[in-house]
Structure formats: structure tokens, C-alpha cells
PDB file of C-alpha atoms in Angstrom:
ATOM      1  CA  MET A  17      44.275  39.101  13.853  1.00 43.00           C
ATOM      2  CA  ALA A  18      41.264  37.235  12.713  1.00 44.00           C
ATOM      3  CA  GLY A  19      38.112  38.157  14.546  1.00 47.00           C
ATOM      4  CA  ALA A  20      35.602  35.785  16.044  1.00 48.00           C
ATOM      5  CA  GLY A  21      33.514  33.974  13.462  1.00 48.00           C
ATOM      6  CA  SER A  22      36.045  34.590  10.675  1.00 49.00           C
ATOM      7  CA  ASN A  23      37.359  31.025  10.488  1.00 51.00           C
ATOM      8  CA  PRO A  24      37.930  30.410   6.761  1.00 49.00           C
ATOM      9  CA  HIS A  25      37.514  26.644   7.167  1.00 48.00           C
ATOM     10  CA  VAL A  26      33.939  27.045   8.330  1.00 46.00           C
ATOM     11  CA  ASP A  27      33.046  29.329   5.448  1.00 48.00           C
ATOM     12  CA  THR A  28      34.567  27.216   2.683  1.00 50.00           C
ATOM     13  CA  MET A  29      34.078  23.631   3.845  1.00 51.00           C
ATOM     14  CA  GLY A  30      30.452  23.952   4.883  1.00 52.00           C
ATOM     15  CA  PRO A  31      28.958  24.276   1.373  1.00 52.00           C
ATOM     16  CA  VAL A  32      31.356  21.634   0.061  1.00 48.00           C
ATOM     17  CA  MET A  33      30.260  19.132   2.693  1.00 48.00           C
ATOM     18  CA  VAL A  34      26.579  19.836   2.026  1.00 47.00           C
ATOM     19  CA  SER A  35      26.959  19.463  -1.725  1.00 51.00           C
ATOM     20  CA  THR A  36      28.970  16.259  -1.265  1.00 56.00           C
ATOM     21  CA  GLY A  37      26.217  14.796   0.903  1.00 54.00           C
ATOM     22  CA  VAL A  38      23.552  15.699  -1.639  1.00 57.00           C
ATOM     23  CA  LEU A  39      25.530  14.136  -4.472  1.00 57.00           C
ATOM     24  CA  ALA A  40      26.277  10.991  -2.464  1.00 66.00           C
ATOM     25  CA  LYS A  41      22.654  10.332  -1.494  1.00 67.00           C
ATOM     26  CA  PRO A  42      21.573   8.788  -4.845  1.00 68.00           C
ATOM     27  CA  PHE A  43      24.635   6.538  -4.855  1.00 69.00           C
ATOM     28  CA  ARG A  44      23.946   5.403  -1.304  1.00 77.00           C
ATOM     29  CA  GLY A  45      20.377   4.625  -2.310  1.00 72.00           C
ATOM     30  CA  LEU A  46      21.531   2.684  -5.372  1.00 76.00           C
ATOM     31  CA  GLY A  47      24.034   0.759  -3.273  1.00 81.00           C
ATOM     32  CA  GLY A  48      21.382  -0.082  -0.686  1.00 80.00           C
ATOM     33  CA  PHE A  49      19.022  -1.253  -3.421  1.00 84.00           C
ATOM     34  CA  LEU A  50      21.639  -3.494  -5.005  1.00 86.00           C
ATOM     35  CA  ALA A  51      22.553  -4.941  -1.606  1.00 87.00           C
ATOM     36  CA  MET A  52      18.904  -5.713  -0.833  1.00 86.00           C
ATOM     37  CA  ALA A  53      18.409  -7.225  -4.297  1.00 86.00           C
ATOM     38  CA  LEU A  54      21.418  -9.501  -3.771  1.00 90.00           C
ATOM     39  CA  ASP A  55      20.154 -10.554  -0.349  1.00 87.00           C
ATOM     40  CA  THR A  56      16.753 -11.273  -1.892  1.00 87.00           C
ATOM     41  CA  PHE A  57      18.183 -13.515  -4.599  1.00 89.00           C
ATOM     42  CA  VAL A  58      20.253 -15.405  -2.015  1.00 88.00           C
ATOM     43  CA  CYS A  59      17.291 -15.864   0.350  1.00 85.00           C
ATOM     44  CA  MET A  60      15.081 -17.201  -2.469  1.00 85.00           C
ATOM     45  CA  PHE A  61      16.938 -20.508  -2.277  1.00 84.00           C
ATOM     46  CA  ARG A  62      17.035 -20.800   1.502  1.00 82.00           C
ATOM     47  CA  ARG A  63      14.638 -22.674   3.711  1.00 81.00           C
ATOM     48  CA  PRO A  64      12.095 -22.139   5.074  1.00 82.00           C
ATOM     49  CA  PHE A  65      10.141 -20.452   2.293  1.00 84.00           C
ATOM     50  CA  SER A  66       7.101 -18.391   3.318  1.00 84.00           C
ATOM     51  CA  TRP A  67       4.537 -20.136   1.129  1.00 87.00           C
ATOM     52  CA  ARG A  68       1.571 -18.673   2.966  1.00 89.00           C
ATOM     53  CA  GLU A  69       2.832 -15.120   2.567  1.00 88.00           C
ATOM     54  CA  TYR A  70       3.671 -15.773  -1.082  1.00 90.00           C
ATOM     55  CA  LEU A  71       0.169 -17.074  -1.872  1.00 92.00           C
ATOM     56  CA  LEU A  72      -1.510 -14.226   0.005  1.00 91.00           C
ATOM     57  CA  GLN A  73       0.569 -11.599  -1.790  1.00 89.00           C
ATOM     58  CA  THR A  74       0.049 -13.252  -5.179  1.00 90.00           C
ATOM     59  CA  TRP A  75      -3.713 -13.257  -4.677  1.00 91.00           C
ATOM     60  CA  PHE A  76      -3.646  -9.658  -3.434  1.00 88.00           C
ATOM     61  CA  VAL A  77      -1.618  -8.330  -6.385  1.00 87.00           C
ATOM     62  CA  ALA A  78      -3.723 -10.305  -8.870  1.00 86.00           C
ATOM     63  CA  ARG A  79      -6.954  -9.085  -7.289  1.00 87.00           C
ATOM     64  CA  VAL A  80      -6.051  -5.404  -7.431  1.00 84.00           C
ATOM     65  CA  SER A  81      -4.430  -5.631 -10.881  1.00 83.00           C
ATOM     66  CA  LEU A  82      -6.603  -7.977 -12.942  1.00 82.00           C
ATOM     67  CA  VAL A  83      -9.555  -5.779 -13.873  1.00 83.00           C
ATOM     68  CA  PRO A  84      -7.568  -2.530 -14.431  1.00 82.00           C
ATOM     69  CA  THR A  85      -5.059  -4.408 -16.584  1.00 81.00           C
ATOM     70  CA  LEU A  86      -7.694  -5.959 -18.815  1.00 79.00           C
ATOM     71  CA  MET A  87      -9.616  -2.697 -19.116  1.00 81.00           C
ATOM     72  CA  LEU A  88      -6.442  -0.817 -20.028  1.00 80.00           C
ATOM     73  CA  SER A  89      -5.258  -3.391 -22.561  1.00 79.00           C
ATOM     74  CA  ILE A  90      -8.287  -2.964 -24.833  1.00 80.00           C
ATOM     75  CA  PRO A  91      -7.901   0.787 -25.594  1.00 81.00           C
ATOM     76  CA  PHE A  92      -4.127   0.388 -25.963  1.00 80.00           C
ATOM     77  CA  THR A  93      -4.565  -2.404 -28.493  1.00 78.00           C
ATOM     78  CA  VAL A  94      -7.403  -0.649 -30.316  1.00 78.00           C
ATOM     79  CA  LEU A  95      -5.262   2.477 -30.651  1.00 80.00           C
ATOM     80  CA  THR A  96      -2.389   0.401 -32.036  1.00 77.00           C
ATOM     81  CA  VAL A  97      -4.646  -1.463 -34.461  1.00 78.00           C
ATOM     82  CA  PHE A  98      -6.363   1.728 -35.585  1.00 79.00           C
ATOM     83  CA  THR A  99      -3.022   3.391 -36.341  1.00 79.00           C
ATOM     84  CA  PHE A 100      -1.743   0.354 -38.238  1.00 77.00           C
ATOM     85  CA  ASN A 101      -4.976  -0.027 -40.196  1.00 77.00           C
ATOM     86  CA  VAL A 102      -5.053   3.608 -41.305  1.00 77.00           C
ATOM     87  CA  LEU A 103      -1.552   3.158 -42.721  1.00 78.00           C
ATOM     88  CA  LEU A 104      -2.308  -0.229 -44.285  1.00 76.00           C
ATOM     89  CA  VAL A 105      -5.492   1.007 -45.945  1.00 73.00           C
ATOM     90  CA  GLU A 106      -3.522   3.813 -47.563  1.00 75.00           C
ATOM     91  CA  PHE A 107      -1.227   1.183 -49.101  1.00 74.00           C
ATOM     92  CA  GLY A 108      -4.114  -1.115 -50.021  1.00 72.00           C
ATOM     93  CA  ALA A 109      -2.894  -3.804 -47.610  1.00 71.00           C
ATOM     94  CA  ALA A 110      -5.712  -3.927 -45.062  1.00 69.00           C
ATOM     95  CA  ASP A 111      -5.548  -7.737 -45.058  1.00 70.00           C
ATOM     96  CA  PHE A 112      -2.305  -7.475 -43.070  1.00 77.00           C
ATOM     97  CA  SER A 113      -4.099  -5.834 -40.153  1.00 77.00           C
ATOM     98  CA  GLY A 114      -3.632  -8.941 -38.018  1.00 78.00           C
ATOM     99  CA  THR A 115       0.123  -8.783 -38.581  1.00 79.00           C
ATOM    100  CA  GLY A 116       0.418  -5.307 -37.104  1.00 77.00           C
ATOM    101  CA  ALA A 117      -1.986  -6.115 -34.267  1.00 79.00           C
ATOM    102  CA  SER A 118      -0.082  -9.212 -33.167  1.00 82.00           C
ATOM    103  CA  LEU A 119       3.314  -7.519 -33.513  1.00 80.00           C
ATOM    104  CA  GLY A 120       2.329  -4.519 -31.411  1.00 80.00           C
ATOM    105  CA  THR A 121       0.354  -6.453 -28.817  1.00 81.00           C
ATOM    106  CA  VAL A 122       2.855  -9.246 -28.219  1.00 83.00           C
ATOM    107  CA  ASN A 123       6.038  -7.176 -28.296  1.00 79.00           C
ATOM    108  CA  GLN A 124       4.969  -3.994 -26.511  1.00 78.00           C
ATOM    109  CA  THR A 125       1.373  -3.588 -25.400  1.00 79.00           C
ATOM    110  CA  GLY A 126       1.042  -6.811 -23.400  1.00 79.00           C
ATOM    111  CA  PRO A 127       4.135  -6.507 -21.183  1.00 79.00           C
ATOM    112  CA  ILE A 128       3.981  -2.718 -20.777  1.00 79.00           C
ATOM    113  CA  VAL A 129       0.279  -2.486 -19.902  1.00 81.00           C
ATOM    114  CA  THR A 130       0.676  -5.326 -17.427  1.00 79.00           C
ATOM    115  CA  VAL A 131       3.566  -3.792 -15.591  1.00 76.00           C
ATOM    116  CA  LEU A 132       2.084  -0.294 -15.541  1.00 80.00           C
ATOM    117  CA  VAL A 133      -0.833  -1.623 -13.515  1.00 82.00           C
ATOM    118  CA  VAL A 134       1.276  -4.001 -11.416  1.00 80.00           C
ATOM    119  CA  ALA A 135       3.711  -1.206 -10.572  1.00 78.00           C
ATOM    120  CA  GLY A 136       0.970   1.376 -10.080  1.00 79.00           C
ATOM    121  CA  ALA A 137      -1.362  -0.762  -7.957  1.00 80.00           C
ATOM    122  CA  GLY A 138       0.378  -3.840  -6.561  1.00 82.00           C
ATOM    123  CA  ALA A 139       3.863  -2.419  -5.984  1.00 85.00           C
ATOM    124  CA  THR A 140       2.594   0.725  -4.283  1.00 86.00           C
ATOM    125  CA  ALA A 141       0.470  -1.375  -1.925  1.00 86.00           C
ATOM    126  CA  MET A 142       3.534  -3.486  -1.084  1.00 87.00           C
ATOM    127  CA  CYS A 143       5.572  -0.361  -0.410  1.00 88.00           C
ATOM    128  CA  ALA A 144       2.888   1.122   1.832  1.00 87.00           C
ATOM    129  CA  ASP A 145       2.545  -2.132   3.785  1.00 87.00           C
ATOM    130  CA  LEU A 146       6.274  -2.554   4.365  1.00 88.00           C
ATOM    131  CA  GLY A 147       6.662   1.160   5.073  1.00 87.00           C
ATOM    132  CA  ALA A 148       3.993   1.017   7.769  1.00 87.00           C
ATOM    133  CA  ARG A 149       5.710  -2.010   9.302  1.00 86.00           C
ATOM    134  CA  THR A 150       9.032  -0.178   9.211  1.00 86.00           C
ATOM    135  CA  ILE A 151       7.879   2.945  11.015  1.00 87.00           C
ATOM    136  CA  ARG A 152       6.151   0.742  13.620  1.00 85.00           C
ATOM    137  CA  GLU A 153       9.532  -0.980  14.095  1.00 84.00           C
ATOM    138  CA  GLU A 154       8.072  -4.390  13.284  1.00 83.00           C
ATOM    139  CA  LEU A 155      11.073  -5.250  11.100  1.00 83.00           C
ATOM    140  CA  ASP A 156      13.416  -4.495  13.993  1.00 82.00           C
ATOM    141  CA  ALA A 157      11.302  -6.743  16.198  1.00 86.00           C
ATOM    142  CA  LEU A 158      11.631  -9.553  13.664  1.00 83.00           C
ATOM    143  CA  LYS A 159      15.406  -9.152  13.671  1.00 84.00           C
ATOM    144  CA  VAL A 160      15.452  -9.329  17.482  1.00 86.00           C
ATOM    145  CA  MET A 161      13.514 -12.605  17.315  1.00 85.00           C
ATOM    146  CA  GLY A 162      16.042 -13.986  14.828  1.00 81.00           C
ATOM    147  CA  ILE A 163      13.748 -13.762  11.780  1.00 83.00           C
ATOM    148  CA  ASN A 164      15.217 -12.347   8.599  1.00 86.00           C
ATOM    149  CA  PRO A 165      12.763  -9.730   7.195  1.00 86.00           C
ATOM    150  CA  ILE A 166      14.190 -10.196   3.707  1.00 88.00           C
ATOM    151  CA  GLN A 167      13.394 -13.909   3.725  1.00 87.00           C
ATOM    152  CA  SER A 168      10.032 -13.669   5.467  1.00 87.00           C
ATOM    153  CA  LEU A 169       8.590 -10.503   3.891  1.00 88.00           C
ATOM    154  CA  VAL A 170      10.573  -9.305   0.866  1.00 90.00           C
ATOM    155  CA  VAL A 171      11.125 -12.589  -0.997  1.00 91.00           C
ATOM    156  CA  PRO A 172       7.414 -13.584  -1.073  1.00 91.00           C
ATOM    157  CA  ARG A 173       6.394 -10.136  -2.299  1.00 91.00           C
ATOM    158  CA  VAL A 174       9.017  -9.975  -5.032  1.00 91.00           C
ATOM    159  CA  LEU A 175       8.113 -13.449  -6.291  1.00 92.00           C
ATOM    160  CA  ALA A 176       4.409 -12.594  -6.102  1.00 91.00           C
ATOM    161  CA  ALA A 177       4.865  -9.485  -8.265  1.00 89.00           C
ATOM    162  CA  THR A 178       6.947 -11.503 -10.737  1.00 90.00           C
ATOM    163  CA  THR A 179       4.395 -14.314 -10.963  1.00 90.00           C
ATOM    164  CA  VAL A 180       1.414 -12.004 -11.416  1.00 88.00           C
ATOM    165  CA  ALA A 181       3.189  -9.923 -14.055  1.00 87.00           C
ATOM    166  CA  LEU A 182       4.046 -13.060 -16.033  1.00 87.00           C
ATOM    167  CA  LEU A 183       0.531 -14.511 -15.863  1.00 87.00           C
ATOM    168  CA  LEU A 184      -1.227 -11.221 -16.533  1.00 86.00           C
ATOM    169  CA  SER A 185       0.960 -10.529 -19.550  1.00 84.00           C
ATOM    170  CA  SER A 186      -0.265 -13.713 -21.234  1.00 83.00           C
ATOM    171  CA  LEU A 187      -3.870 -12.822 -20.464  1.00 84.00           C
ATOM    172  CA  VAL A 188      -3.453  -9.253 -21.688  1.00 84.00           C
ATOM    173  CA  ILE A 189      -2.020 -10.462 -24.995  1.00 84.00           C
ATOM    174  CA  LEU A 190      -5.036 -12.713 -25.574  1.00 85.00           C
ATOM    175  CA  VAL A 191      -7.549 -10.031 -24.602  1.00 84.00           C
ATOM    176  CA  GLY A 192      -5.718  -7.425 -26.675  1.00 82.00           C
ATOM    177  CA  LEU A 193      -5.721  -9.611 -29.779  1.00 84.00           C
ATOM    178  CA  ALA A 194      -9.417 -10.349 -29.313  1.00 85.00           C
ATOM    179  CA  GLY A 195     -10.170  -6.647 -28.961  1.00 82.00           C
ATOM    180  CA  GLY A 196      -8.064  -5.819 -32.009  1.00 81.00           C
ATOM    181  CA  PHE A 197      -9.873  -8.484 -34.020  1.00 84.00           C
ATOM    182  CA  ALA A 198     -13.311  -7.154 -33.033  1.00 84.00           C
ATOM    183  CA  PHE A 199     -12.361  -3.550 -33.797  1.00 80.00           C
ATOM    184  CA  SER A 200     -10.760  -4.365 -37.142  1.00 81.00           C
ATOM    185  CA  VAL A 201     -13.551  -6.646 -38.350  1.00 82.00           C
ATOM    186  CA  TYR A 202     -16.608  -4.772 -37.107  1.00 83.00           C
ATOM    187  CA  PHE A 203     -15.447  -1.162 -37.317  1.00 78.00           C
ATOM    188  CA  GLN A 204     -12.810  -1.067 -40.041  1.00 75.00           C
ATOM    189  CA  HIS A 205     -14.300  -3.872 -42.166  1.00 78.00           C
ATOM    190  CA  VAL A 206     -11.250  -6.103 -42.340  1.00 79.00           C
ATOM    191  CA  THR A 207     -11.843  -9.664 -43.507  1.00 81.00           C
ATOM    192  CA  PRO A 208     -11.825 -11.994 -40.452  1.00 83.00           C
ATOM    193  CA  GLY A 209      -9.899 -14.750 -42.220  1.00 83.00           C
ATOM    194  CA  ALA A 210      -7.245 -12.349 -43.458  1.00 80.00           C
ATOM    195  CA  PHE A 211      -6.826 -10.892 -39.963  1.00 80.00           C
ATOM    196  CA  VAL A 212      -6.310 -14.311 -38.365  1.00 82.00           C
ATOM    197  CA  ALA A 213      -4.023 -15.534 -41.147  1.00 82.00           C
ATOM    198  CA  GLY A 214      -1.783 -12.483 -40.853  1.00 80.00           C
ATOM    199  CA  MET A 215      -1.289 -12.772 -37.094  1.00 80.00           C
ATOM    200  CA  THR A 216       1.536 -15.305 -37.391  1.00 79.00           C
ATOM    201  CA  LEU A 217       3.122 -13.804 -40.499  1.00 77.00           C
ATOM    202  CA  ILE A 218       5.811 -11.918 -38.564  1.00 78.00           C
ATOM    203  CA  THR A 219       5.131 -12.737 -34.920  1.00 77.00           C
ATOM    204  CA  GLY A 220       6.334 -16.176 -33.854  1.00 78.00           C
ATOM    205  CA  LEU A 221       7.248 -18.191 -30.790  1.00 82.00           C
ATOM    206  CA  SER A 222      10.460 -16.244 -30.232  1.00 83.00           C
ATOM    207  CA  ASP A 223       8.505 -12.986 -29.935  1.00 82.00           C
ATOM    208  CA  VAL A 224       6.194 -14.537 -27.366  1.00 84.00           C
ATOM    209  CA  VAL A 225       9.187 -15.780 -25.351  1.00 86.00           C
ATOM    210  CA  VAL A 226      10.768 -12.309 -25.407  1.00 86.00           C
ATOM    211  CA  ALA A 227       7.464 -10.788 -24.268  1.00 85.00           C
ATOM    212  CA  LEU A 228       7.233 -13.207 -21.343  1.00 87.00           C
ATOM    213  CA  ILE A 229      10.845 -12.484 -20.386  1.00 88.00           C
ATOM    214  CA  LYS A 230      10.012  -8.773 -20.416  1.00 87.00           C
ATOM    215  CA  ALA A 231       7.017  -9.309 -18.163  1.00 86.00           C
ATOM    216  CA  THR A 232       9.091 -11.398 -15.751  1.00 89.00           C
ATOM    217  CA  LEU A 233      11.836  -8.776 -15.528  1.00 90.00           C
ATOM    218  CA  PHE A 234       9.261  -6.004 -15.195  1.00 87.00           C
ATOM    219  CA  GLY A 235       7.500  -7.717 -12.288  1.00 88.00           C
ATOM    220  CA  LEU A 236      10.779  -8.600 -10.590  1.00 90.00           C
ATOM    221  CA  THR A 237      12.083  -5.034 -10.850  1.00 90.00           C
ATOM    222  CA  ALA A 238       8.836  -3.456  -9.648  1.00 89.00           C
ATOM    223  CA  GLY A 239       8.725  -5.802  -6.665  1.00 89.00           C
ATOM    224  CA  LEU A 240      12.339  -5.110  -5.710  1.00 91.00           C
ATOM    225  CA  ILE A 241      11.880  -1.332  -5.950  1.00 91.00           C
ATOM    226  CA  ALA A 242       8.676  -1.431  -3.911  1.00 90.00           C
ATOM    227  CA  CYS A 243      10.217  -3.575  -1.178  1.00 90.00           C
ATOM    228  CA  TYR A 244      13.372  -1.481  -0.956  1.00 90.00           C
ATOM    229  CA  MET A 245      11.437   1.769  -0.704  1.00 90.00           C
ATOM    230  CA  GLY A 246       9.241   0.185   1.965  1.00 88.00           C
ATOM    231  CA  ILE A 247      11.982  -1.150   4.225  1.00 88.00           C
ATOM    232  CA  SER A 248      14.153   1.969   3.902  1.00 85.00           C
ATOM    233  CA  VAL A 249      11.394   4.478   4.613  1.00 84.00           C
ATOM    234  CA  GLY A 250      11.963   7.206   7.178  1.00 77.00           C
ATOM    235  CA  GLY A 251      10.223  10.270   8.514  1.00 74.00           C
ATOM    236  CA  GLY A 252       7.054   8.726   9.875  1.00 76.00           C
ATOM    237  CA  PRO A 253       3.730   8.510   8.009  1.00 77.00           C
ATOM    238  CA  ALA A 254       4.717  11.334   5.656  1.00 81.00           C
ATOM    239  CA  GLY A 255       7.773   9.320   4.667  1.00 81.00           C
ATOM    240  CA  VAL A 256       5.548   6.386   3.724  1.00 85.00           C
ATOM    241  CA  GLY A 257       3.585   8.574   1.341  1.00 83.00           C
ATOM    242  CA  ASN A 258       6.778   9.887  -0.227  1.00 86.00           C
ATOM    243  CA  ALA A 259       8.105   6.352  -0.587  1.00 86.00           C
ATOM    244  CA  VAL A 260       4.934   5.268  -2.404  1.00 86.00           C
ATOM    245  CA  ASN A 261       5.234   8.158  -4.850  1.00 87.00           C
ATOM    246  CA  GLU A 262       8.915   7.425  -5.433  1.00 86.00           C
ATOM    247  CA  THR A 263       8.090   3.764  -6.021  1.00 87.00           C
ATOM    248  CA  VAL A 264       5.822   4.667  -8.923  1.00 86.00           C
ATOM    249  CA  VAL A 265       8.343   7.053 -10.484  1.00 86.00           C
ATOM    250  CA  PHE A 266      11.374   4.784 -10.091  1.00 87.00           C
ATOM    251  CA  SER A 267       9.446   1.729 -11.282  1.00 86.00           C
ATOM    252  CA  PHE A 268       8.230   3.414 -14.459  1.00 85.00           C
ATOM    253  CA  VAL A 269      11.691   4.766 -15.298  1.00 86.00           C
ATOM    254  CA  ALA A 270      13.377   1.411 -14.657  1.00 86.00           C
ATOM    255  CA  LEU A 271      10.745  -0.484 -16.613  1.00 83.00           C
ATOM    256  CA  PHE A 272      11.043   1.676 -19.697  1.00 84.00           C
ATOM    257  CA  VAL A 273      14.831   1.328 -19.601  1.00 87.00           C
ATOM    258  CA  ILE A 274      14.490  -2.457 -19.313  1.00 87.00           C
ATOM    259  CA  ASN A 275      11.986  -2.467 -22.156  1.00 84.00           C
ATOM    260  CA  VAL A 276      14.393  -0.644 -24.480  1.00 85.00           C
ATOM    261  CA  VAL A 277      17.291  -2.940 -23.607  1.00 88.00           C
ATOM    262  CA  VAL A 278      15.344  -6.219 -23.843  1.00 86.00           C
ATOM    263  CA  THR A 279      13.628  -5.154 -27.069  1.00 82.00           C
ATOM    264  CA  ALA A 280      16.964  -4.301 -28.683  1.00 84.00           C
ATOM    265  CA  VAL A 281      18.527  -7.576 -27.521  1.00 85.00           C
ATOM    266  CA  GLY A 282      15.448  -9.528 -28.619  1.00 78.00           C
ATOM    267  CA  PHE A 283      15.565  -8.142 -32.144  1.00 76.00           C
ATOM    268  CA  GLU A 284      19.258  -9.032 -32.384  1.00 78.00           C
ATOM    269  CA  VAL A 285      18.903 -12.556 -30.981  1.00 77.00           C
ATOM    270  CA  THR A 286      15.627 -13.746 -32.495  1.00 71.00           C
ATOM    271  CA  PRO A 287      15.540 -14.560 -36.219  1.00 64.00           C
TER     272      PRO A 287
END
């Protein structure tokens, strides 16, 4: 006879159930994120639109991201230009310095630097704000009053992150090219006219369009991740801190994946 506590079902099914729950957690999170993203896209075209919240969030994200983005774009561009120029000088083609500077800045440096700051500063602030509202049960109170939190809180923040990322990307490209020009001309003795003439040798309008599309997708993705982590937070104040950290990690991983995909598609589509 089996003694007490010797039930084989308890011994064998327990670890299986635990492991199944651990494996299912990422898929549940991905499903919840996709559901929230779909609700966000649907609510973007519904009235009323929270214009006040959208303008406040746009100004907030731009305010916390503008100076760090511009300060980060200069060393990134200078490093790119320096690397290109060392190679070009070895081949005796230093006059094509502007070509490498524009190619690197427009295609990679501008969108990536912008979204690193937007995701690291603006998106984390959004996540912390929504997470604090969630643990205070403010979102549940909105639902009781018949207000959709996705439409009133998530949509303005996602659109704000998208708008700021798009606008900052254009500004970063201009500042990066100006910094690359100054470094090449005054420190590596490249002819100013040759630098400017070579900027449009390879880089054209199609590259600029692809860069702006990247920035738009980057901002949209960072905003969606931040909002989802904020509204799904649990565990009190400690959970808010964990959600902010996860927002940074997930945003960076997603953004680099998007960058690889869009860059590959852009090179295939553009002439």
C-alpha cells in the first residue's frame, strides 16, 4: 500500500506545471502586448482625441530628449567620420569624406542615436508614470467612469514618442553632418568644397526617407513598449522599477531588430 505523501501525481506533475507556467509567461506577455498595440491603433482613429495630453507628452519627451540627443549625436558622427577618413586617406581619396559622413549619419547614426535617447529617457518616464497610476488603481477608476485608458492615456503617449523621434531624427542628422564637416575640415584637413560636394554622391532622397521611416517605427515601438509595461505593472513600487528597467532592455532589443530589417529592406527597395 502506498503510504501518506507518496502520491506519484504530486511528485511528477508539480515540476511539469511549474516549468509550463515559466515557459508560457513570455508568450502571455507577447500576446498582451500585441493586443494592447491593436487596441491602440484602433483608438487612434476614434473620437474624442486627447489633444491636451498629446501636446503635454510631446513637449515633455522633447524637453528631456533634445539636449542629450544632440550631445550624443556629435561624438557618434565624429567617430564615424574619423573611421571613414582614416580609411580614405590610406587610399588617397580624402575628398570623399563627405560621402562617408552623409551615408553613416543619414542611414544609421541619426535614427539610432535619436531612439536611444527617446527610449532611455522619454519611454522610461512614460512607463514610470503609467506604472504609478496603475498601482494607485487610477486606470481601474477610469474604467469605472467609462473612460478608456488606452484612448485617453496610451494613444497620446505613443503618438508623442513617434512625433518626437521623427522630428529629432531630422535635427540629429543636420547636427551630425555639421559636426562631421567641422571635424573633417579643421582636424583632418579635408577640403570644404570636396566634403560638401561628396555628401550627395551616394546618399539621396530615398535614403533620407528610409531614415525617417526608421525613426517613426523606432518611436512608435518604444512608446508601445513603455505603455504596455506601465499598464501591466504589478508588485507595487518595486514592480514599477522593474518595469522601467525592462522597458529599456526590450526597447533596445526591438529597435535593433527593426533597424536590421528596415535597413535590409531599404537597400533592396531603393535604387
